[in-house]
Structure formats: structure tokens, C-alpha cells
């Protein structure tokens, strides 16, 4: 993803839920605001066993964006765990709060529907191939966590969102593993 | 009751309680008219429907302070599921004050869906709110609001207000600045 996938595509390898949680700890994440996503199933199960990460369940991604803003406003370091379809569902709230309101809104985004035989932009499913163009249209930075090696960049991505005061997406292309 | 009366009562109660507060849509201009100096306040203008969720985030992030959200009826219906989320989170310090006039006032007072049939108090109770009530008069609101904000919530008060013309003058507001001011104020204690 990030434009180069078509030219340099290599199949992703699954993220370890434990290593992803370690990366959240290195980023000093305080809360994970969750609208459940199939791709992040094992990660979500692991969060429930991590007492230092407060999990907040929301009914919709719109709510998650608002809750994230309130947590940030009170001095915390929240992060969202949602799905690509959830991005499509909450674009106006992202626009109004994360972009226009300048609220750091870092989102782990499961790429539901993606089959790792092609680059995401070559997927026949719009829920997959339209994610990056949608985010780019709104100027929302996107990076893909293709493998555990990419987790080293998660704390930096969080700091960038804080400094830029806006949203960013960290895409998880295939299901995490326990 | 006019909106202004309700907001005067709410802002006074917030001041007494040292509450964090959120106002949205038509409550925003009058909130800033009657309590321009009220600290620890944010407005939700850019994403109609998000005030209750923002309030939940504030409540969970600052559990030692009351949080009061002045929501609208049409606004709340845009994220009605937030009642379930709030009930599930058991946000004991959150009070949702729904200013109810049964219309989308900003766009010309079109009736909201369910104006004659929906029951926000029942919805809140069924969603896990600890307290929920409906108040029509300013005197009753004045008598009950402090106790409601102090009660272990989540709490909802539906406040019946008259239909009015939408506000003509809106304050210039920056959510970015409000958030940074709030973070600084809370960090300073």
C-alpha cells in the first residue's frame, strides 16, 4: 500500500497479536477504542488480557472517533481498532473531528475482504481497493503493516499523528495471529 | 421553557460542580452568550451527532469530574447507539441533557422522526443508564439538576424546550483551540 504495492508487491505475513500489543505499549497507548473487526480477532482477544490497555467498545466508528477525541482532550493516548468498512461509514465524523477539529486519531484498520494474492489496489472488491484512494482523497496518511517488521514504526506513526494533529491509518491486511 | 433558560440552568450547575461540558448545534450560541467564561468546555459543531460520544470520551478520560453534555434531540438520534455504548461503559460521571423540541431547528424546524412516538427516557433506561427523567419546567430543572449531575450515572435528563427560530449569530469557535485549552487546564489541575 502507499502507492508502491502494485510495483513492489510481496505477500503479507500475519501480525502477531502479542507483538502488536508490545508495539502499542512502546507507543504508550492508554486506550483502544474498538468496533470489532474480523481481521483483528486474535488481537482483540489479546487486548482483553492486557490490563494496562483499556478497551472501550463502541457501537459504530462514528462513536469511536468521538470517544477518541474526548480521551485525547483529557490527556490520554487513545487509538482506534476498526475495519475498512468502518472508515467508509465514518468519513464525515473523521472530517469534522479528526481533520477540521485537528484531533490526533490513529486507526488500526483491518482490511476485511482482502485476499493476499494481489496488491490491495488490484483486489476486485471496492471495500479493499477503495480504502487507500478514499483516505488519500481526504489527505489521511496511510501505512500498511505488511509484517511484524513494520511494527517497529508504529510508535513513530503515533507521534507523527500527535504532532500533525490529525488522523492516520495503520492497515492490517490479513488476520492477526495469537 | 426556552432554550436560553435551560442553558442558564445547565451552565450554572456546571459551574457549581466544576464539570466538563459539551454543547452542540443550537445550544452552542446561547451557551457562549450566557457563560462565555465557563472553563473546561468544548463544542461539537463539525460532526452533528457526536456530542454524546465526545462526552463519553471526556467522562472516561476524567473520571474524577462530572461531565455534562447539552445535546439536541435530532443530534442524539444521529448516534442513537451511543446510548448503548454509554450504558455499557457505565460512565458514572456522565450526564446527557437532551434539549427536546421535536424538530431539526437549524434546518427549519422540520419534525424529527419519532417526535410523537419515540421515548428517549425509556431508550436510556433500556440502554443501561442509571437515571433518566424528563423535565418540562425551569423550576423543576433548577431543583433537580445538581442532584442529577452528582448522582452515579450515566444520567439522562430530557428537557422540553419551545420551538424557536434558529440562532442568527454564531460565535467563532475552534475545536482545535478548545481541545488544547482543555488539555492545558486539566494538566494544570
Tab-separated table of C-alpha atoms in Angstrom:
chain	number	residue	atom	x	y	z
A	1	UNK	CA	0.000	0.000	0.000
A	2	UNK	CA	1.075	3.628	-0.071
A	3	UNK	CA	1.183	3.633	-3.826
A	4	UNK	CA	4.017	1.165	-4.260
A	5	UNK	CA	2.096	-2.014	-3.671
A	6	UNK	CA	1.434	-2.687	-7.332
A	7	UNK	CA	5.075	-2.394	-8.262
A	8	UNK	CA	6.707	-4.000	-5.238
A	9	UNK	CA	4.011	-6.327	-4.044
A	10	UNK	CA	5.016	-9.179	-1.841
A	11	UNK	CA	2.507	-11.252	0.089
A	12	UNK	CA	1.979	-10.066	3.664
A	13	UNK	CA	2.687	-12.230	6.668
A	14	UNK	CA	0.334	-12.177	9.630
A	15	UNK	CA	0.986	-9.857	12.530
A	16	UNK	CA	1.487	-11.407	15.914
A	17	UNK	CA	-1.160	-10.122	18.310
A	18	UNK	CA	1.378	-10.164	21.126
A	19	UNK	CA	3.913	-8.175	19.119
A	20	UNK	CA	1.231	-5.699	18.095
A	21	UNK	CA	0.351	-5.173	21.736
A	22	UNK	CA	4.041	-4.723	22.515
A	23	UNK	CA	4.164	-2.025	19.843
A	24	UNK	CA	1.161	-0.297	21.422
A	25	UNK	CA	2.976	-0.346	24.740
A	26	UNK	CA	6.072	1.179	23.164
A	27	UNK	CA	3.780	3.915	21.840
A	28	UNK	CA	2.376	4.382	25.371
A	29	UNK	CA	-1.163	3.775	24.164
A	30	UNK	CA	-3.638	4.155	27.018
A	31	UNK	CA	-6.979	3.139	25.482
A	32	UNK	CA	-8.041	1.076	22.479
A	33	UNK	CA	-11.475	2.112	21.201
A	34	UNK	CA	-12.904	-0.866	19.385
A	35	UNK	CA	-15.548	-1.591	16.816
A	36	UNK	CA	-14.872	-5.278	16.282
A	37	UNK	CA	-13.130	-6.343	13.098
A	38	UNK	CA	-12.684	-9.902	11.878
A	39	UNK	CA	-9.120	-9.304	10.690
A	40	UNK	CA	-8.092	-8.236	14.212
A	41	UNK	CA	-9.912	-11.056	16.001
A	42	UNK	CA	-6.897	-12.524	17.819
A	43	UNK	CA	-5.557	-9.040	18.580
A	44	UNK	CA	-8.868	-8.067	20.158
A	45	UNK	CA	-8.832	-11.229	22.256
A	46	UNK	CA	-5.317	-10.402	23.425
A	47	UNK	CA	-6.222	-6.835	24.376
A	48	UNK	CA	-8.814	-8.234	26.726
A	49	UNK	CA	-5.980	-9.936	28.600
A	50	UNK	CA	-3.763	-6.830	28.750
A	51	UNK	CA	-4.702	-4.942	31.924
A	52	UNK	CA	-2.592	-1.922	31.010
A	53	UNK	CA	-4.595	-1.280	27.827
A	54	UNK	CA	-8.127	-0.114	28.492
A	55	UNK	CA	-10.540	-1.429	25.887
A	56	UNK	CA	-13.640	0.607	25.097
A	57	UNK	CA	-16.306	-0.963	22.943
A	58	UNK	CA	-18.309	1.309	20.636
A	59	UNK	CA	-21.352	0.528	18.525
A	60	UNK	CA	-20.118	2.472	15.493
A	61	UNK	CA	-16.957	4.034	14.111
A	62	UNK	CA	-18.614	7.474	14.377
A	63	UNK	CA	-18.812	6.955	18.112
A	64	UNK	CA	-15.245	5.673	18.255
A	65	UNK	CA	-13.929	8.861	16.652
A	66	UNK	CA	-15.823	10.993	19.186
A	67	UNK	CA	-14.709	8.899	22.148
A	68	UNK	CA	-11.118	9.124	20.924
A	69	UNK	CA	-11.417	12.925	20.865
A	70	UNK	CA	-12.664	13.036	24.444
A	71	UNK	CA	-9.876	10.786	25.637
A	72	UNK	CA	-7.273	12.877	23.825
A	73	UNK	CA	-8.764	16.086	25.243
A	74	UNK	CA	-8.356	14.707	28.748
A	75	UNK	CA	-4.689	13.931	28.221
A	76	UNK	CA	-4.709	10.289	27.164
A	77	UNK	CA	-3.177	8.429	24.229
A	78	UNK	CA	-6.023	6.500	22.629
A	79	UNK	CA	-6.068	4.505	19.414
A	80	UNK	CA	-8.902	3.048	17.351
A	81	UNK	CA	-9.289	-0.532	16.163
A	82	UNK	CA	-11.791	-0.638	13.300
A	83	UNK	CA	-12.380	-2.105	9.839
A	84	UNK	CA	-12.027	-0.750	6.328
A	85	UNK	CA	-15.803	-0.685	6.009
A	86	UNK	CA	-15.862	1.367	9.184
A	87	UNK	CA	-13.707	4.010	7.535
A	88	UNK	CA	-16.281	4.337	4.784
A	89	UNK	CA	-19.015	4.556	7.423
A	90	UNK	CA	-17.480	7.400	9.424
A	91	UNK	CA	-15.940	9.688	6.831
A	92	UNK	CA	-17.994	12.725	7.854
A	93	UNK	CA	-17.071	12.325	11.504
A	94	UNK	CA	-13.415	11.920	10.579
A	95	UNK	CA	-13.745	15.080	8.530
A	96	UNK	CA	-15.480	17.054	11.273
A	97	UNK	CA	-13.469	15.941	14.297
A	98	UNK	CA	-10.137	14.457	13.247
A	99	UNK	CA	-9.453	16.749	10.300
A	100	UNK	CA	-11.338	20.009	10.925
A	101	UNK	CA	-11.030	19.670	14.708
A	102	UNK	CA	-7.362	18.691	14.453
A	103	UNK	CA	-7.665	15.703	16.750
A	104	UNK	CA	-4.964	13.025	16.551
A	105	UNK	CA	-6.902	9.926	15.532
A	106	UNK	CA	-4.745	6.884	14.888
A	107	UNK	CA	-6.662	3.940	13.495
A	108	UNK	CA	-5.710	0.298	13.184
A	109	UNK	CA	-7.754	-0.688	10.152
A	110	UNK	CA	-8.375	-4.313	9.261
A	111	UNK	CA	-8.535	-4.852	5.514
A	112	UNK	CA	-11.590	-7.060	5.519
A	113	UNK	CA	-12.136	-8.898	2.252
A	114	UNK	CA	-8.522	-8.786	1.089
A	115	UNK	CA	-7.043	-11.904	-0.484
A	116	UNK	CA	-3.241	-11.693	-0.346
A	117	UNK	CA	-2.657	-12.968	-3.853
A	118	UNK	CA	-2.631	-9.472	-5.324
A	119	UNK	CA	-1.892	-5.952	-4.189
A	120	UNK	CA	-4.866	-4.363	-2.415
A	121	UNK	CA	-5.441	-1.924	-5.254
A	122	UNK	CA	-5.867	-4.878	-7.605
A	123	UNK	CA	-8.496	-6.523	-5.447
A	124	UNK	CA	-11.855	-6.907	-7.189
A	125	UNK	CA	-13.611	-5.702	-4.021
A	126	UNK	CA	-14.248	-1.993	-3.614
A	127	UNK	CA	-14.111	-2.347	0.163
A	128	UNK	CA	-10.447	-3.260	-0.396
A	129	UNK	CA	-9.364	-1.335	-3.461
A	130	UNK	CA	-11.075	1.931	-2.495
A	131	UNK	CA	-9.612	2.231	1.001
A	132	UNK	CA	-6.338	3.866	0.026
A	133	UNK	CA	-7.873	6.216	-2.576
A	134	UNK	CA	-10.541	7.247	-0.082
A	135	UNK	CA	-8.030	8.049	2.628
A	136	UNK	CA	-5.708	9.796	0.180
A	137	UNK	CA	-8.612	11.920	-1.077
A	138	UNK	CA	-9.021	13.240	2.442
A	139	UNK	CA	-5.294	13.633	2.997
A	140	UNK	CA	-5.207	10.959	5.675
A	141	UNK	CA	-1.798	9.272	5.879
A	142	UNK	CA	-1.889	5.525	5.438
A	143	UNK	CA	0.730	2.879	6.001
A	144	UNK	CA	0.382	-0.852	5.807
A	145	UNK	CA	1.672	-3.250	8.417
A	146	UNK	CA	2.755	-5.944	5.989
A	147	UNK	CA	4.638	-7.983	8.573
A	148	UNK	CA	5.847	-7.899	12.157
A	149	UNK	CA	8.893	-5.992	10.938
A	150	UNK	CA	6.656	-2.991	10.252
A	151	UNK	CA	5.533	-2.799	13.878
A	152	UNK	CA	8.741	-1.003	14.765
A	153	UNK	CA	7.299	2.050	13.027
A	154	UNK	CA	4.044	2.138	14.990
A	155	UNK	CA	5.235	4.402	17.817
A	156	UNK	CA	6.664	6.837	15.280
A	157	UNK	CA	3.404	6.835	13.322
A	158	UNK	CA	1.556	7.682	16.519
A	159	UNK	CA	3.909	10.535	17.325
A	160	UNK	CA	3.528	11.866	13.793
A	161	UNK	CA	-0.247	11.955	14.201
A	162	UNK	CA	0.132	13.781	17.510
A	163	UNK	CA	2.475	16.332	16.002
A	164	UNK	CA	0.365	16.771	12.891
A	165	UNK	CA	-2.848	16.792	14.979
A	166	UNK	CA	-4.868	14.712	12.618
A	167	UNK	CA	-5.886	11.216	11.631
A	168	UNK	CA	-3.771	8.413	10.261
A	169	UNK	CA	-4.451	4.814	9.286
A	170	UNK	CA	-2.347	1.743	10.005
A	171	UNK	CA	-3.705	-1.015	7.812
A	172	UNK	CA	-3.641	-4.656	8.870
A	173	UNK	CA	-4.022	-6.581	5.607
A	174	UNK	CA	-4.564	-10.152	6.808
A	175	UNK	CA	-5.767	-11.699	10.057
A	176	UNK	CA	-3.550	-11.315	13.087
A	177	UNK	CA	-2.428	-14.484	14.851
A	178	UNK	CA	-2.284	-15.324	18.535
B	1	UNK	CA	-39.113	26.630	28.770
B	2	UNK	CA	-36.976	28.500	26.326
B	3	UNK	CA	-33.602	27.110	25.351
B	4	UNK	CA	-31.898	30.033	26.997
B	5	UNK	CA	-33.489	29.265	30.362
B	6	UNK	CA	-32.382	25.653	30.145
B	7	UNK	CA	-28.845	26.604	29.205
B	8	UNK	CA	-28.657	29.159	32.014
B	9	UNK	CA	-29.604	26.443	34.489
B	10	UNK	CA	-27.189	23.925	32.975
B	11	UNK	CA	-24.237	26.292	32.838
B	12	UNK	CA	-24.803	27.416	36.418
B	13	UNK	CA	-24.899	23.789	37.511
B	14	UNK	CA	-21.710	23.029	35.584
B	15	UNK	CA	-20.003	25.928	37.297
B	16	UNK	CA	-21.062	24.739	40.734
B	17	UNK	CA	-19.978	21.182	40.013
B	18	UNK	CA	-16.689	22.035	38.304
B	19	UNK	CA	-17.912	19.962	35.393
B	20	UNK	CA	-16.500	19.415	31.968
B	21	UNK	CA	-19.145	20.368	29.443
B	22	UNK	CA	-20.062	19.882	25.805
B	23	UNK	CA	-22.633	21.817	23.790
B	24	UNK	CA	-23.767	21.109	20.276
B	25	UNK	CA	-25.727	22.743	17.471
B	26	UNK	CA	-28.347	25.286	18.594
B	27	UNK	CA	-27.189	25.110	22.209
B	28	UNK	CA	-23.782	26.474	21.223
B	29	UNK	CA	-24.546	30.165	20.588
B	30	UNK	CA	-26.660	30.592	23.706
B	31	UNK	CA	-24.137	28.643	25.803
B	32	UNK	CA	-21.463	31.169	24.879
B	33	UNK	CA	-23.852	34.080	25.450
B	34	UNK	CA	-24.790	33.099	28.972
B	35	UNK	CA	-21.483	31.561	30.125
B	36	UNK	CA	-18.638	32.788	27.950
B	37	UNK	CA	-16.156	32.304	30.777
B	38	UNK	CA	-17.133	28.794	31.748
B	39	UNK	CA	-13.917	26.774	31.749
B	40	UNK	CA	-13.469	23.155	30.702
B	41	UNK	CA	-15.923	23.446	27.841
B	42	UNK	CA	-15.978	22.112	24.294
B	43	UNK	CA	-18.403	22.492	21.408
B	44	UNK	CA	-19.321	19.905	18.833
B	45	UNK	CA	-20.204	21.643	15.623
B	46	UNK	CA	-18.385	19.837	12.850
B	47	UNK	CA	-19.944	16.422	13.247
B	48	UNK	CA	-23.611	16.541	14.206
B	49	UNK	CA	-24.454	13.619	16.465
B	50	UNK	CA	-21.028	13.272	18.049
B	51	UNK	CA	-21.605	15.230	21.262
B	52	UNK	CA	-22.647	12.194	23.302
B	53	UNK	CA	-19.629	10.194	22.147
B	54	UNK	CA	-17.271	13.092	22.815
B	55	UNK	CA	-18.830	13.396	26.251
B	56	UNK	CA	-18.275	9.698	26.885
B	57	UNK	CA	-14.612	10.066	25.986
B	58	UNK	CA	-14.290	13.010	28.360
B	59	UNK	CA	-16.068	11.110	31.111
B	60	UNK	CA	-13.856	8.058	30.771
B	61	UNK	CA	-10.765	10.215	30.483
B	62	UNK	CA	-11.542	12.352	33.525
B	63	UNK	CA	-13.435	10.037	35.866
B	64	UNK	CA	-12.976	12.349	38.813
B	65	UNK	CA	-15.053	15.149	37.315
B	66	UNK	CA	-18.683	15.369	36.257
B	67	UNK	CA	-19.271	15.718	32.533
B	68	UNK	CA	-22.418	17.391	31.200
B	69	UNK	CA	-23.427	17.213	27.534
B	70	UNK	CA	-26.068	19.598	26.190
B	71	UNK	CA	-27.277	17.522	23.259
B	72	UNK	CA	-30.162	18.000	20.865
B	73	UNK	CA	-32.902	15.517	20.084
B	74	UNK	CA	-32.138	15.316	16.373
B	75	UNK	CA	-28.424	15.284	17.163
B	76	UNK	CA	-28.691	12.348	19.535
B	77	UNK	CA	-30.644	10.338	17.003
B	78	UNK	CA	-27.712	10.563	14.609
B	79	UNK	CA	-25.695	8.419	17.027
B	80	UNK	CA	-28.505	6.805	18.964
B	81	UNK	CA	-26.364	3.725	19.503
B	82	UNK	CA	-24.162	5.879	21.709
B	83	UNK	CA	-26.754	5.390	24.461
B	84	UNK	CA	-25.921	1.691	24.439
B	85	UNK	CA	-22.193	2.435	24.343
B	86	UNK	CA	-22.522	4.829	27.282
B	87	UNK	CA	-24.607	2.352	29.253
B	88	UNK	CA	-22.119	-0.416	28.531
B	89	UNK	CA	-19.214	1.789	29.628
B	90	UNK	CA	-21.037	2.602	32.898
B	91	UNK	CA	-19.781	6.159	32.722
B	92	UNK	CA	-20.846	7.136	36.225
B	93	UNK	CA	-19.817	10.789	35.865
B	94	UNK	CA	-21.682	11.497	32.608
B	95	UNK	CA	-24.960	13.402	32.380
B	96	UNK	CA	-26.623	13.718	28.999
B	97	UNK	CA	-29.032	16.678	28.880
B	98	UNK	CA	-31.196	16.366	25.783
B	99	UNK	CA	-32.786	19.659	24.771
B	100	UNK	CA	-36.008	18.390	23.247
B	101	UNK	CA	-38.205	20.397	20.934
B	102	UNK	CA	-39.086	17.651	18.482
B	103	UNK	CA	-37.599	19.401	15.469
B	104	UNK	CA	-34.482	19.894	13.434
B	105	UNK	CA	-34.384	23.557	14.314
B	106	UNK	CA	-31.267	24.505	12.385
B	107	UNK	CA	-32.660	23.390	9.047
B	108	UNK	CA	-36.073	24.962	9.517
B	109	UNK	CA	-37.888	23.119	12.314
B	110	UNK	CA	-38.797	20.008	10.377
B	111	UNK	CA	-40.202	17.418	12.810
B	112	UNK	CA	-37.749	14.748	13.855
B	113	UNK	CA	-38.642	11.115	13.188
B	114	UNK	CA	-40.368	9.779	16.264
B	115	UNK	CA	-41.366	13.174	17.568
B	116	UNK	CA	-44.734	11.722	18.528
B	117	UNK	CA	-43.635	8.190	19.290
B	118	UNK	CA	-40.040	7.849	20.488
B	119	UNK	CA	-39.218	7.948	24.200
B	120	UNK	CA	-35.628	8.960	24.979
B	121	UNK	CA	-36.043	8.293	28.691
B	122	UNK	CA	-37.131	4.732	28.004
B	123	UNK	CA	-34.308	4.310	25.497
B	124	UNK	CA	-31.762	5.498	28.059
B	125	UNK	CA	-33.092	3.193	30.761
B	126	UNK	CA	-33.123	0.254	28.382
B	127	UNK	CA	-29.537	1.094	27.401
B	128	UNK	CA	-28.231	0.878	30.940
B	129	UNK	CA	-28.415	4.471	32.170
B	130	UNK	CA	-28.658	4.579	35.945
B	131	UNK	CA	-31.007	7.552	35.957
B	132	UNK	CA	-33.259	9.045	33.302
B	133	UNK	CA	-36.045	11.568	33.596
B	134	UNK	CA	-37.981	14.166	31.611
B	135	UNK	CA	-38.419	17.717	32.838
B	136	UNK	CA	-40.638	20.394	31.362
B	137	UNK	CA	-40.306	23.362	33.700
B	138	UNK	CA	-37.421	25.621	34.597
B	139	UNK	CA	-38.202	25.473	38.302
B	140	UNK	CA	-38.145	21.700	38.330
B	141	UNK	CA	-34.927	21.614	36.311
B	142	UNK	CA	-33.336	24.042	38.763
B	143	UNK	CA	-34.390	21.856	41.668
B	144	UNK	CA	-33.144	18.600	40.207
B	145	UNK	CA	-30.082	19.340	38.102
B	146	UNK	CA	-27.437	19.412	40.850
B	147	UNK	CA	-28.597	16.117	42.265
B	148	UNK	CA	-28.704	14.534	38.853
B	149	UNK	CA	-25.174	15.620	37.949
B	150	UNK	CA	-23.913	14.382	41.321
B	151	UNK	CA	-25.701	11.032	41.074
B	152	UNK	CA	-23.848	7.919	39.980
B	153	UNK	CA	-24.709	7.676	36.317
B	154	UNK	CA	-24.811	7.550	33.464
B	155	UNK	CA	-27.671	10.024	33.715
B	156	UNK	CA	-30.067	11.452	31.173
B	157	UNK	CA	-32.397	14.388	31.536
B	158	UNK	CA	-34.708	15.189	28.645
B	159	UNK	CA	-35.565	18.876	28.850
B	160	UNK	CA	-38.634	20.065	26.978
B	161	UNK	CA	-37.949	23.374	25.290
B	162	UNK	CA	-40.030	25.550	22.993
B	163	UNK	CA	-39.549	25.652	19.243
B	164	UNK	CA	-37.712	28.799	18.259
B	165	UNK	CA	-36.103	30.306	15.241
B	166	UNK	CA	-32.535	29.102	14.727
B	167	UNK	CA	-29.751	31.273	16.059
B	168	UNK	CA	-28.599	34.020	13.746
B	169	UNK	CA	-25.267	34.794	15.347
B	170	UNK	CA	-22.731	32.079	15.945
B	171	UNK	CA	-19.505	32.587	17.857
B	172	UNK	CA	-16.251	31.951	16.059
B	173	UNK	CA	-15.009	28.732	17.595
B	174	UNK	CA	-12.047	26.465	17.020
B	175	UNK	CA	-12.282	22.884	18.222
B	176	UNK	CA	-8.526	22.659	17.888
B	177	UNK	CA	-8.074	25.564	20.309
B	178	UNK	CA	-10.753	24.332	22.684
B	179	UNK	CA	-9.089	20.937	22.943
B	180	UNK	CA	-5.643	22.382	23.527
B	181	UNK	CA	-7.053	24.767	26.150
B	182	UNK	CA	-8.850	21.903	27.857
B	183	UNK	CA	-5.736	19.713	27.874
B	184	UNK	CA	-3.727	22.564	29.351
B	185	UNK	CA	-6.314	23.340	32.009
B	186	UNK	CA	-6.606	19.719	33.091
B	187	UNK	CA	-2.840	19.273	33.114
B	188	UNK	CA	-2.539	22.345	35.334
B	189	UNK	CA	-5.007	20.810	37.751
